[in-house]
Amino acid sequence: ALKVGLGAFGVVAEVTLQCVKSHNLEEHTFTATRAQICANHEKWLKNNKHIRYMWLPYTDTVVVVTNNPTTKPPGVVGSELSDAEEERRLKPMHQLLTKGINQCDPETRENLGLDASLVGSLNFAEARDWLLKFNTLNTEHVRRANQAEAEFWKNSEGK
Protein backbone atom coordinates (compact mmCIF):
# COMPACT_ATOMS: atom_id res chain seq x y z
CA ALA A 1 0.00 0.00 0.00
CA LEU A 2 1.15 3.50 -0.76
CA LYS A 3 0.18 6.67 1.10
CA VAL A 4 0.49 10.21 -0.18
CA GLY A 5 0.36 13.20 2.15
CA LEU A 6 -0.32 16.78 1.14
CA GLY A 7 1.02 18.32 4.35
CA ALA A 8 -0.55 19.47 7.56
CA PHE A 9 -1.37 22.94 6.27
CA GLY A 10 -2.66 22.15 2.82
CA VAL A 11 -1.13 22.93 -0.54
CA VAL A 12 0.56 26.26 -1.29
CA ALA A 13 -0.77 27.54 -4.59
CA GLU A 14 0.56 31.11 -4.56
CA VAL A 15 3.29 33.03 -2.73
CA THR A 16 3.82 36.79 -2.65
CA LEU A 17 7.22 38.12 -1.64
CA GLN A 18 7.91 41.71 -0.69
CA CYS A 19 11.42 42.67 -1.77
CA VAL A 20 13.61 45.60 -0.84
CA LYS A 21 15.78 47.57 -3.23
CA SER A 22 19.34 46.41 -3.65
CA HIS A 23 21.58 47.88 -0.97
CA ASN A 24 25.06 47.52 0.49
CA LEU A 25 25.78 46.23 3.96
CA GLU A 26 28.80 46.98 6.08
CA GLU A 27 29.97 44.10 8.26
CA HIS A 28 31.68 44.53 11.61
CA THR A 29 33.10 41.55 13.49
CA PHE A 30 34.26 41.61 17.11
CA THR A 31 34.42 39.35 20.14
CA ALA A 32 32.55 39.54 23.40
CA THR A 33 32.10 37.43 26.51
CA ARG A 34 28.82 35.78 27.36
CA ALA A 35 28.36 38.33 30.16
CA GLN A 36 28.84 41.18 27.65
CA ILE A 37 26.26 39.56 25.36
CA CYS A 38 23.73 39.41 28.19
CA ALA A 39 24.43 43.03 29.16
CA ASN A 40 24.28 44.43 25.61
CA HIS A 41 21.95 42.12 23.68
CA GLU A 42 18.89 44.40 23.63
CA LYS A 43 20.94 47.50 22.74
CA TRP A 44 22.76 45.65 19.94
CA LEU A 45 19.45 44.35 18.54
CA LYS A 46 18.07 47.89 18.44
CA ASN A 47 21.22 49.43 16.92
CA ASN A 48 21.91 46.85 14.19
CA LYS A 49 19.89 45.71 11.19
CA HIS A 50 21.39 42.20 11.36
CA ILE A 51 23.36 40.55 14.14
CA ARG A 52 24.58 37.03 14.75
CA TYR A 53 26.45 35.35 17.56
CA MET A 54 28.86 32.45 17.20
CA TRP A 55 29.85 30.96 20.55
CA LEU A 56 33.10 28.99 20.61
CA PRO A 57 32.50 25.98 22.91
CA TYR A 58 34.88 25.54 25.85
CA THR A 59 35.67 29.28 25.79
CA ASP A 60 33.99 32.41 27.05
CA THR A 61 34.37 33.95 23.61
CA VAL A 62 31.44 34.83 21.38
CA VAL A 63 32.11 36.15 17.89
CA VAL A 64 29.63 38.94 17.14
CA VAL A 65 28.93 39.90 13.52
CA THR A 66 26.79 42.91 12.67
CA ASN A 67 25.62 44.01 9.22
CA ASN A 68 24.14 47.42 8.64
CA PRO A 69 23.06 49.31 5.51
CA THR A 70 25.65 51.77 4.25
CA THR A 71 25.92 54.31 1.48
CA LYS A 72 29.59 53.42 1.03
CA PRO A 73 30.39 51.78 -2.30
CA PRO A 74 31.01 48.04 -2.25
CA GLY A 75 34.56 47.21 -1.24
CA VAL A 76 36.79 44.26 -1.63
CA VAL A 77 35.72 41.32 0.51
CA GLY A 78 38.32 41.06 3.25
CA SER A 79 40.53 44.07 3.66
CA GLU A 80 44.00 44.01 2.21
CA LEU A 81 46.21 42.69 5.01
CA SER A 82 49.95 42.47 4.92
CA ASP A 83 51.48 39.01 5.13
CA ALA A 84 52.85 39.93 8.57
CA GLU A 85 49.39 40.96 9.81
CA GLU A 86 47.79 37.79 8.48
CA GLU A 87 50.56 35.73 10.07
CA ARG A 88 49.95 37.48 13.42
CA ARG A 89 46.23 36.74 13.27
CA LEU A 90 46.82 33.06 12.45
CA LYS A 91 49.77 32.48 14.79
CA PRO A 92 47.85 30.77 17.66
CA MET A 93 46.19 28.34 15.24
CA HIS A 94 49.38 27.63 13.30
CA GLN A 95 51.36 27.04 16.50
CA LEU A 96 48.80 24.61 17.91
CA LEU A 97 48.53 22.82 14.58
CA THR A 98 52.30 22.45 14.18
CA LYS A 99 52.61 21.10 17.73
CA GLY A 100 49.78 18.63 17.17
CA ILE A 101 51.15 17.39 13.85
CA ASN A 102 54.61 16.89 15.34
CA GLN A 103 53.10 14.86 18.19
CA CYS A 104 51.17 12.56 15.82
CA ASP A 105 52.70 9.28 14.86
CA PRO A 106 53.94 9.21 11.23
CA GLU A 107 51.22 6.79 10.08
CA THR A 108 48.44 9.04 11.40
CA ARG A 109 50.05 12.10 9.79
CA GLU A 110 50.21 10.32 6.46
CA ASN A 111 46.68 8.90 6.69
CA LEU A 112 45.24 12.34 7.49
CA GLY A 113 47.42 14.18 4.96
CA LEU A 114 48.94 16.43 7.63
CA ASP A 115 52.27 18.09 6.80
CA ALA A 116 53.84 20.49 9.31
CA SER A 117 55.87 22.17 6.55
CA LEU A 118 52.62 23.42 4.96
CA VAL A 119 51.07 24.94 8.11
CA GLY A 120 52.36 28.47 7.41
CA SER A 121 50.54 28.54 4.07
CA LEU A 122 47.12 27.65 5.50
CA ASN A 123 44.38 30.27 5.74
CA PHE A 124 41.92 30.39 8.66
CA ALA A 125 39.42 27.86 7.29
CA GLU A 126 42.13 25.41 6.25
CA ALA A 127 43.91 25.67 9.61
CA ARG A 128 40.62 25.12 11.47
CA ASP A 129 39.85 22.06 9.33
CA TRP A 130 43.32 20.61 9.89
CA LEU A 131 43.10 21.26 13.64
CA LEU A 132 39.94 19.23 13.84
CA LYS A 133 41.19 16.44 11.56
CA PHE A 134 42.94 14.67 14.38
CA ASN A 135 41.80 14.13 17.99
CA THR A 136 38.32 15.23 16.94
CA LEU A 137 36.70 13.40 19.85
CA ASN A 138 39.28 14.55 22.41
CA THR A 139 37.56 17.28 24.44
CA GLU A 140 40.86 18.79 25.59
CA HIS A 141 42.11 19.04 21.99
CA VAL A 142 38.84 20.66 20.83
CA ARG A 143 39.06 23.09 23.78
CA ARG A 144 42.61 24.10 22.74
CA ALA A 145 41.54 24.41 19.07
CA ASN A 146 38.59 26.62 20.04
CA GLN A 147 40.83 28.76 22.28
CA ALA A 148 43.23 29.24 19.35
CA GLU A 149 40.26 30.18 17.15
CA ALA A 150 39.10 32.67 19.81
CA GLU A 151 42.55 34.29 19.67
CA PHE A 152 42.28 34.47 15.87
CA TRP A 153 38.96 36.34 16.12
CA LYS A 154 40.31 38.69 18.82
CA ASN A 155 43.30 39.43 16.57
CA SER A 156 40.90 40.06 13.69
CA GLU A 157 38.67 42.70 15.28
CA GLY A 158 38.15 45.62 12.96
CA LYS A 159 39.79 43.83 10.03
Backbone as a printed PyTorch tensor [residue, N CA C, xyz], in Angstrom:
tensor([[[ 0.8360, -1.1850,  0.0000],
         [ 0.0000,  0.0000,  0.0000],
         [ 0.8730,  1.2380,  0.0000]],

        [[ 0.4070,  2.2580, -0.6310],
         [ 1.1520,  3.4990, -0.7590],
         [ 0.2910,  4.6420, -0.2560]],

        [[ 0.9000,  5.5110,  0.5800],
         [ 0.1800,  6.6730,  1.0960],
         [ 0.8150,  7.9300,  0.5440]],

        [[ 0.0080,  8.9140,  0.2840],
         [ 0.4900, 10.2050, -0.1830],
         [-0.0740, 11.2660,  0.7420]],

        [[ 0.8040, 12.1310,  1.2720],
         [ 0.3640, 13.2040,  2.1540],
         [ 0.5350, 14.5480,  1.4840]],

        [[-0.3840, 15.4420,  1.7230],
         [-0.3180, 16.7780,  1.1430],
         [ 0.1600, 17.8190,  2.1500]],

        [[ 0.5120, 17.3820,  3.3490],
         [ 1.0160, 18.3170,  4.3450],
         [-0.0520, 18.7150,  5.3250]],

        [[ 0.3690, 19.1250,  6.4830],
         [-0.5520, 19.4720,  7.5610],
         [-1.3020, 20.7750,  7.3070]],

        [[-0.7520, 21.6350,  6.4680],
         [-1.3710, 22.9440,  6.2720],
         [-1.9510, 23.1200,  4.8770]],

        [[-2.0800, 22.0630,  4.1470],
         [-2.6570, 22.1550,  2.8160],
         [-1.5900, 22.3560,  1.7550]],

        [[-2.0140, 22.7560,  0.6000],
         [-1.1300, 22.9340, -0.5430],
         [-0.9530, 24.4260, -0.8120]],

        [[ 0.2880, 24.8590, -0.9710],
         [ 0.5620, 26.2630, -1.2910],
         [ 0.3970, 26.4380, -2.7900]],

        [[-0.5030, 27.3250, -3.1740],
         [-0.7660, 27.5430, -4.5950],
         [-0.1820, 28.8660, -5.0780]],

        [[ 0.0590, 29.8100, -4.1600],
         [ 0.5610, 31.1130, -4.5600],
         [ 1.3580, 31.6990, -3.3990]],

        [[ 2.4640, 32.3750, -3.7350],
         [ 3.2910, 33.0320, -2.7310],
         [ 3.5810, 34.4450, -3.2180]],

        [[ 3.4730, 35.4070, -2.3260],
         [ 3.8160, 36.7900, -2.6460],
         [ 4.9830, 37.1960, -1.7550]],

        [[ 6.0560, 37.6680, -2.3880],
         [ 7.2240, 38.1210, -1.6390],
         [ 7.3520, 39.6260, -1.7680]],

        [[ 7.6450, 40.2790, -0.6520],
         [ 7.9130, 41.7080, -0.6950],
         [ 9.4250, 41.8760, -0.6630]],

        [[ 9.9780, 42.5100, -1.6590],
         [11.4240, 42.6700, -1.7730],
         [11.8190, 44.1030, -1.4570]],

        [[13.0660, 44.2640, -1.0610],
         [13.6080, 45.5980, -0.8400],
         [14.5880, 45.8990, -1.9680]],

        [[14.8300, 47.1900, -2.1910],
         [15.7820, 47.5710, -3.2310],
         [17.1730, 47.0800, -2.8510]],

        [[17.9630, 46.8310, -3.8620],
         [19.3440, 46.4130, -3.6540],
         [20.0640, 47.4490, -2.7940]],

        [[20.8340, 46.9620, -1.8300],
         [21.5800, 47.8760, -0.9650],
         [22.8620, 47.2080, -0.4800]],

        [[23.7980, 48.0250, -0.0210],
         [25.0620, 47.5230,  0.4880],
         [25.0030, 47.4170,  2.0040]],

        [[25.6850, 46.4120,  2.5190],
         [25.7760, 46.2260,  3.9630],
         [27.2390, 46.3210,  4.3750]],

        [[27.4530, 46.9290,  5.5140],
         [28.8040, 46.9780,  6.0850],
         [28.8440, 46.0070,  7.2580]],

        [[29.8320, 45.1200,  7.2240],
         [29.9650, 44.1020,  8.2640],
         [31.0220, 44.5270,  9.2740]],

        [[30.7170, 44.2830, 10.5340],
         [31.6800, 44.5300, 11.6090],
         [31.7150, 43.2720, 12.4660]],

        [[32.9270, 42.7640, 12.7030],
         [33.0990, 41.5500, 13.4940],
         [33.9490, 41.8670, 14.7120]],

        [[33.5020, 41.4130, 15.8750],
         [34.2640, 41.6120, 17.1080],
         [33.9410, 40.4650, 18.0610]],

        [[34.6780, 40.4040, 19.1510],
         [34.4150, 39.3490, 20.1370],
         [33.8530, 39.9650, 21.4080]],

        [[33.1180, 39.1400, 22.1220],
         [32.5490, 39.5450, 23.3970],
         [32.4860, 38.3080, 24.2910]],

        [[32.3150, 38.5460, 25.5780],
         [32.1030, 37.4310, 26.5060],
         [30.6010, 37.1790, 26.6060]],

        [[30.2510, 36.0530, 27.1810],
         [28.8180, 35.7800, 27.3580],
         [28.1690, 36.8290, 28.2570]],

        [[28.9010, 37.2990, 29.2680],
         [28.3630, 38.3320, 30.1550],
         [28.1130, 39.6240, 29.3730]],

        [[29.0300, 39.9770, 28.4750],
         [28.8380, 41.1780, 27.6520],
         [27.6370, 41.0200, 26.7160]],

        [[27.4320, 39.8110, 26.2050],
         [26.2600, 39.5580, 25.3580],
         [24.9870, 39.8060, 26.1620]],

        [[24.9290, 39.2370, 27.3490],
         [23.7330, 39.4100, 28.1910],
         [23.4950, 40.8820, 28.5140]],

        [[24.5630, 41.6200, 28.7870],
         [24.4270, 43.0300, 29.1640],
         [24.0470, 43.9230, 27.9790]],

        [[24.4540, 43.5460, 26.7640],
         [24.2770, 44.4310, 25.6050],
         [23.3070, 43.9310, 24.5490]],

        [[22.7660, 42.7410, 24.7110],
         [21.9520, 42.1180, 23.6770],
         [20.8300, 43.0340, 23.1610]],

        [[20.0210, 43.5620, 24.0620],
         [18.8850, 44.3970, 23.6340],
         [19.3610, 45.6420, 22.8850]],

        [[20.3970, 46.2920, 23.3890],
         [20.9350, 47.4960, 22.7440],
         [21.4580, 47.1520, 21.3500]],

        [[22.2010, 46.0460, 21.2330],
         [22.7560, 45.6530, 19.9350],
         [21.6550, 45.3030, 18.9490]],

        [[20.5810, 44.6600, 19.4260],
         [19.4490, 44.3480, 18.5430],
         [18.8140, 45.6330, 18.0140]],

        [[18.6770, 46.6280, 18.8540],
         [18.0710, 47.8930, 18.4420],
         [18.9670, 48.6860, 17.4930]],

        [[20.2800, 48.5950, 17.6770],
         [21.2190, 49.4320, 16.9180],
         [21.7440, 48.7960, 15.6330]],

        [[21.3870, 47.5430, 15.3660],
         [21.9110, 46.8480, 14.1870],
         [20.7860, 46.2130, 13.3930]],

        [[20.8840, 46.3180, 12.0830],
         [19.8860, 45.7140, 11.1950],
         [19.9430, 44.1900, 11.2750]],

        [[21.1760, 43.6460, 11.2620],
         [21.3880, 42.2010, 11.3560],
         [22.4890, 41.9570, 12.3780]],

        [[22.3210, 40.9250, 13.1880],
         [23.3600, 40.5520, 14.1420],
         [23.3410, 39.0400, 14.3080]],

        [[24.5240, 38.4680, 14.4590],
         [24.5830, 37.0320, 14.7470],
         [25.6960, 36.7860, 15.7520]],

        [[25.4840, 35.7560, 16.5500],
         [26.4470, 35.3540, 17.5630],
         [26.9610, 33.9630, 17.2300]],

        [[28.2680, 33.7720, 17.3930],
         [28.8630, 32.4450, 17.1970],
         [29.6900, 32.1370, 18.4370]],

        [[29.1400, 31.3220, 19.3270],
         [29.8490, 30.9560, 20.5510],
         [30.8630, 29.8750, 20.2260]],

        [[32.0560, 30.0020, 20.7810],
         [33.0980, 28.9900, 20.6110],
         [33.0860, 28.1100, 21.8580]],

        [[32.5900, 26.8640, 21.7390],
         [32.5020, 25.9800, 22.9070],
         [33.8320, 25.8460, 23.6400]],

        [[33.7290, 25.6780, 24.9410],
         [34.8780, 25.5430, 25.8480],
         [35.6530, 26.8420, 26.0050]],

        [[35.0630, 27.9610, 25.5790],
         [35.6720, 29.2750, 25.7900],
         [34.5680, 30.2090, 26.2700]],

        [[34.9690, 31.3770, 26.7140],
         [33.9910, 32.4080, 27.0530],
         [33.9340, 33.4510, 25.9350]],

        [[34.3240, 33.0300, 24.7480],
         [34.3680, 33.9470, 23.6120],
         [33.1720, 33.7320, 22.6940]],

        [[32.5270, 34.8280, 22.3540],
         [31.4380, 34.8320, 21.3820],
         [31.8480, 35.7850, 20.2680]],

        [[31.8240, 35.2910, 19.0430],
         [32.1110, 36.1480, 17.8910],
         [30.7970, 36.8280, 17.5180]],

        [[30.8280, 38.1510, 17.4510],
         [29.6300, 38.9360, 17.1350],
         [29.8330, 39.5430, 15.7470]],

        [[28.8570, 39.3430, 14.8690],
         [28.9270, 39.8990, 13.5190],
         [27.6870, 40.7500, 13.3000]],

        [[27.9100, 42.0210, 12.9770],
         [26.7910, 42.9130, 12.6660],
         [26.8720, 43.3080, 11.1960]],

        [[25.7240, 43.5240, 10.6050],
         [25.6200, 44.0140,  9.2250],
         [24.5970, 45.1300,  9.2110]],

        [[25.0170, 46.2710,  8.7070],
         [24.1360, 47.4240,  8.6440],
         [24.1990, 48.0740,  7.2710]],

        [[23.0680, 48.6190,  6.8050],
         [23.0630, 49.3120,  5.5130],
         [24.0710, 50.4640,  5.5180]],

        [[24.6840, 50.6790,  4.3830],
         [25.6490, 51.7650,  4.2480],
         [25.5060, 52.3890,  2.8660]],

        [[25.8980, 53.6380,  2.7830],
         [25.9170, 54.3120,  1.4790],
         [27.3020, 54.2080,  0.8510]],

        [[28.2460, 53.6140,  1.5760],
         [29.5950, 53.4240,  1.0280],
         [29.5140, 52.4860, -0.1630]],

        [[30.3800, 52.7050, -1.1540],
         [30.3880, 51.7850, -2.2980],
         [30.9010, 50.4100, -1.8640]],

        [[30.5200, 49.3780, -2.5940],
         [31.0060, 48.0390, -2.2490],
         [32.5280, 48.0140, -2.2680]],

        [[33.1030, 47.3240, -1.3080],
         [34.5600, 47.2060, -1.2380],
         [34.9860, 45.7880, -1.5260]],

        [[36.2440, 45.5860, -1.4330],
         [36.7920, 44.2560, -1.6250],
         [36.4660, 43.4250, -0.3920]],

        [[36.0200, 42.2020, -0.6130],
         [35.7220, 41.3230,  0.5110],
         [37.0310, 41.0060,  1.2070]],

        [[37.0860, 41.2850,  2.5060],
         [38.3170, 41.0570,  3.2470],
         [39.3000, 42.1710,  2.9270]],

        [[39.6140, 42.9630,  3.9140],
         [40.5260, 44.0720,  3.6620],
         [41.9050, 43.5440,  3.2930]],

        [[42.6510, 44.3830,  2.6270],
         [43.9980, 44.0150,  2.2130],
         [44.8910, 43.9950,  3.4450]],

        [[45.3240, 42.8140,  3.8580],
         [46.2100, 42.6920,  5.0080],
         [47.6030, 42.3350,  4.5400]],

        [[48.5870, 42.8410,  5.2360],
         [49.9540, 42.4680,  4.9190],
         [50.1660, 41.0130,  5.3350]],

        [[51.1620, 40.3880,  4.7530],
         [51.4800, 39.0070,  5.1250],
         [51.7900, 38.9140,  6.6100]],

        [[52.4980, 39.9310,  7.1410],
         [52.8550, 39.9320,  8.5660],
         [51.6080, 40.0120,  9.4420]],

        [[50.6300, 40.8280,  9.0400],
         [49.3940, 40.9640,  9.8110],
         [48.5950, 39.6620,  9.7740]],

        [[48.5100, 39.0580,  8.6050],
         [47.7860, 37.7920,  8.4810],
         [48.4780, 36.7060,  9.3160]],

        [[49.7930, 36.7040,  9.2870],
         [50.5560, 35.7270, 10.0740],
         [50.3010, 35.9270, 11.5660]],

        [[50.2320, 37.1810, 12.0120],
         [49.9530, 37.4850, 13.4210],
         [48.5730, 36.9790, 13.8290]],

        [[47.5980, 37.1820, 12.9650],
         [46.2340, 36.7350, 13.2680],
         [46.1620, 35.2180, 13.3900]],

        [[46.8940, 34.5210, 12.5160],
         [46.8200, 33.0560, 12.4510],
         [47.7980, 32.3470, 13.3830]],

        [[48.7010, 33.0830, 13.9980],
         [49.7730, 32.4760, 14.7880],
         [49.2850, 31.4610, 15.8360]],

        [[48.2780, 31.7640, 16.6630],
         [47.8540, 30.7740, 17.6580],
         [47.3810, 29.4570, 17.0220]],

        [[46.6850, 29.5510, 15.9060],
         [46.1900, 28.3410, 15.2420],
         [47.3410, 27.5700, 14.6020]],

        [[48.2360, 28.2860, 13.9420],
         [49.3780, 27.6290, 13.2980],
         [50.2900, 26.9640, 14.3270]],

        [[50.5030, 27.6280, 15.4690],
         [51.3600, 27.0420, 16.5050],
         [50.7480, 25.7560, 17.0580]],

        [[49.4650, 25.7990, 17.3750],
         [48.8030, 24.6060, 17.9070],
         [48.7980, 23.4840, 16.8820]],

        [[48.5640, 23.8200, 15.6400],
         [48.5290, 22.8220, 14.5770],
         [49.9050, 22.1750, 14.3830]],

        [[50.9430, 22.9840, 14.3440],
         [52.3000, 22.4460, 14.1790],
         [52.6500, 21.5180, 15.3340]],

        [[52.3400, 21.9330, 16.5500],
         [52.6090, 21.0970, 17.7320],
         [51.8530, 19.7750, 17.6360]],

        [[50.5860, 19.8460, 17.2780],
         [49.7760, 18.6270, 17.1680],
         [50.2740, 17.6820, 16.0910]],

        [[50.6410, 18.2250, 14.9460],
         [51.1450, 17.3890, 13.8480],
         [52.4440, 16.7050, 14.2670]],

        [[53.3220, 17.4570, 14.9170],
         [54.6050, 16.8910, 15.3390],
         [54.4470, 15.8210, 16.4120]],

        [[53.3480, 15.8660, 17.1580],
         [53.1050, 14.8590, 18.1890],
         [52.3930, 13.6210, 17.6510]],

        [[51.8560, 13.7090, 16.4430],
         [51.1730, 12.5580, 15.8190],
         [52.2090, 11.5380, 15.3670]],

        [[51.8090, 10.2830, 15.4120],
         [52.7040,  9.2750, 14.8570],
         [52.7020,  9.4100, 13.3350]],

        [[53.8100,  9.0110, 12.6910],
         [53.9410,  9.2100, 11.2340],
         [52.8100,  8.5930, 10.4200]],

        [[52.2990,  7.4450, 10.8320],
         [51.2210,  6.7930, 10.0770],
         [49.9520,  7.6420, 10.1100]],

        [[49.6300,  8.1860, 11.2860],
         [48.4420,  9.0400, 11.4050],
         [48.6080, 10.2940, 10.5510]],

        [[49.7980, 10.9130, 10.6130],
         [50.0520, 12.1030,  9.7940],
         [49.8200, 11.8030,  8.3200]],

        [[50.3480, 10.6720,  7.8730],
         [50.2100, 10.3200,  6.4570],
         [48.7670, 10.0140,  6.1070]],

        [[48.0790,  9.2570,  6.9570],
         [46.6780,  8.8990,  6.6940],
         [45.7720, 10.1290,  6.6350]],

        [[46.0630, 11.1360,  7.4530],
         [45.2370, 12.3450,  7.4880],
         [45.7270, 13.4230,  6.5280]],

        [[46.8840, 13.1910,  5.8960],
         [47.4210, 14.1800,  4.9570],
         [47.9180, 15.4330,  5.6370]],

        [[48.4470, 15.2950,  6.8670],
         [48.9420, 16.4330,  7.6280],
         [50.4400, 16.6010,  7.3970]],

        [[50.8580, 17.8120,  7.0770],
         [52.2650, 18.0890,  6.7980],
         [52.6450, 19.3930,  7.4900]],

        [[53.4770, 19.3060,  8.5250],
         [53.8410, 20.4860,  9.3090],
         [54.5140, 21.5640,  8.4610]],

        [[55.1830, 21.1690,  7.3800],
         [55.8690, 22.1660,  6.5530],
         [54.8820, 23.0500,  5.7780]],

        [[53.6250, 22.6450,  5.6970],
         [52.6210, 23.4240,  4.9640],
         [51.7870, 24.3460,  5.8590]],

        [[51.9280, 24.2130,  7.1710],
         [51.0700, 24.9430,  8.1060],
         [51.0880, 26.4480,  7.8530]],

        [[52.2500, 27.0270,  7.6110],
         [52.3560, 28.4700,  7.4090],
         [51.5970, 28.9900,  6.2040]],

        [[51.2580, 28.1130,  5.2720],
         [50.5430, 28.5430,  4.0680],
         [49.0240, 28.4180,  4.2030]],

        [[48.5550, 27.8900,  5.3300],
         [47.1180, 27.6540,  5.5000],
         [46.3900, 28.9280,  5.9140]],

        [[45.2200, 29.1600,  5.3150],
         [44.3800, 30.2720,  5.7420],
         [43.5500, 29.8240,  6.9540]],

        [[42.6870, 30.7050,  7.4510],
         [41.9150, 30.3940,  8.6550],
         [41.0990, 29.1170,  8.5130]],

        [[40.3190, 29.0100,  7.4520],
         [39.4220, 27.8550,  7.2910],
         [40.2160, 26.5590,  7.1620]],

        [[41.3110, 26.6130,  6.4220],
         [42.1260, 25.4080,  6.2510],
         [42.7770, 25.0040,  7.5720]],

        [[43.2890, 25.9750,  8.3180],
         [43.9140, 25.6740,  9.6120],
         [42.8920, 25.0830, 10.5730]],

        [[41.6870, 25.6420, 10.5910],
         [40.6220, 25.1230, 11.4720],
         [40.2770, 23.6860, 11.0780]],

        [[40.1420, 23.4200,  9.7900],
         [39.8480, 22.0600,  9.3250],
         [40.9470, 21.0890,  9.7300]],

        [[42.2020, 21.4960,  9.5360],
         [43.3190, 20.6140,  9.8870],
         [43.3660, 20.3730, 11.3940]],

        [[43.0860, 21.4250, 12.1880],
         [43.1000, 21.2630, 13.6420],
         [42.0960, 20.2110, 14.0980]],

        [[40.9760, 20.1660, 13.4240],
         [39.9370, 19.2270, 13.8450],
         [40.0280, 17.8820, 13.1280]],

        [[41.0180, 17.7110, 12.2590],
         [41.1860, 16.4370, 11.5630],
         [41.6350, 15.3260, 12.5030]],

        [[42.4550, 15.6840, 13.4630],
         [42.9440, 14.6700, 14.3830],
         [42.4640, 15.0000, 15.7950]],

        [[42.3010, 13.9800, 16.6070],
         [41.8040, 14.1270, 17.9870],
         [40.4340, 14.8040, 18.0310]],

        [[39.6310, 14.5790, 17.0360],
         [38.3240, 15.2300, 16.9380],
         [37.4400, 14.9550, 18.1460]],

        [[37.5550, 13.7540, 18.7150],
         [36.7040, 13.3950, 19.8460],
         [37.3720, 13.6570, 21.1890]],

        [[38.5580, 14.2390, 21.1740],
         [39.2820, 14.5480, 22.4060],
         [38.8560, 15.9480, 22.8640]],

        [[38.1080, 16.0160, 23.9600],
         [37.5650, 17.2830, 24.4430],
         [38.6680, 18.3030, 24.7080]],

        [[39.7740, 17.8640, 25.2860],
         [40.8650, 18.7890, 25.5880],
         [41.4640, 19.3710, 24.2990]],

        [[41.5990, 18.5500, 23.2760],
         [42.1080, 19.0390, 21.9880],
         [41.1380, 20.0490, 21.3710]],

        [[39.8500, 19.7440, 21.3900],
         [38.8440, 20.6610, 20.8290],
         [38.8370, 21.9690, 21.6250]],

        [[39.0060, 21.8880, 22.9510],
         [39.0630, 23.0910, 23.7780],
         [40.2460, 23.9660, 23.3500]],

        [[41.4250, 23.3450, 23.1630],
         [42.6090, 24.1020, 22.7370],
         [42.4050, 24.6890, 21.3350]],

        [[41.8020, 23.9140, 20.4360],
         [41.5390, 24.4060, 19.0740],
         [40.5870, 25.5990, 19.1110]],

        [[39.5480, 25.5200, 19.9390],
         [38.5880, 26.6220, 20.0350],
         [39.2180, 27.8480, 20.6930]],

        [[40.1280, 27.6270, 21.6640],
         [40.8270, 28.7600, 22.2760],
         [41.7230, 29.4500, 21.2490]],

        [[42.3950, 28.6550, 20.4170],
         [43.2300, 29.2360, 19.3500],
         [42.3600, 30.0080, 18.3590]],

        [[41.1790, 29.4700, 18.0450],
         [40.2610, 30.1810, 17.1490],
         [39.7870, 31.4840, 17.7940]],

        [[39.5170, 31.4510, 19.1040],
         [39.1030, 32.6740, 19.8080],
         [40.1860, 33.7410, 19.6930]],

        [[41.4440, 33.3380, 19.8160],
         [42.5510, 34.2860, 19.6680],
         [42.5960, 34.8550, 18.2470]],

        [[42.3340, 33.9990, 17.2600],
         [42.2760, 34.4710, 15.8700],
         [41.2370, 35.5780, 15.7300]],

        [[40.0260, 35.3450, 16.2520],
         [38.9630, 36.3440, 16.1180],
         [39.2950, 37.6130, 16.8820]],

        [[39.9080, 37.4830, 18.0660],
         [40.3070, 38.6930, 18.8200],
         [41.3450, 39.4790, 18.0340]],

        [[42.2780, 38.7710, 17.3900],
         [43.3050, 39.4270, 16.5680],
         [42.7370, 40.0220, 15.2890]],

        [[41.5080, 39.6340, 14.9420],
         [40.8980, 40.0560, 13.6860],
         [39.9080, 41.2070, 13.8430]],

        [[39.6660, 41.6530, 15.0660],
         [38.6720, 42.7010, 15.2840],
         [38.9980, 43.9310, 14.4570]],

        [[37.9920, 44.4210, 13.7780],
         [38.1500, 45.6180, 12.9630],
         [38.8290, 45.3850, 11.6220]],

        [[39.1110, 44.1400, 11.2900],
         [39.7870, 43.8320, 10.0250],
         [38.7750, 43.5270,  8.9460]]])
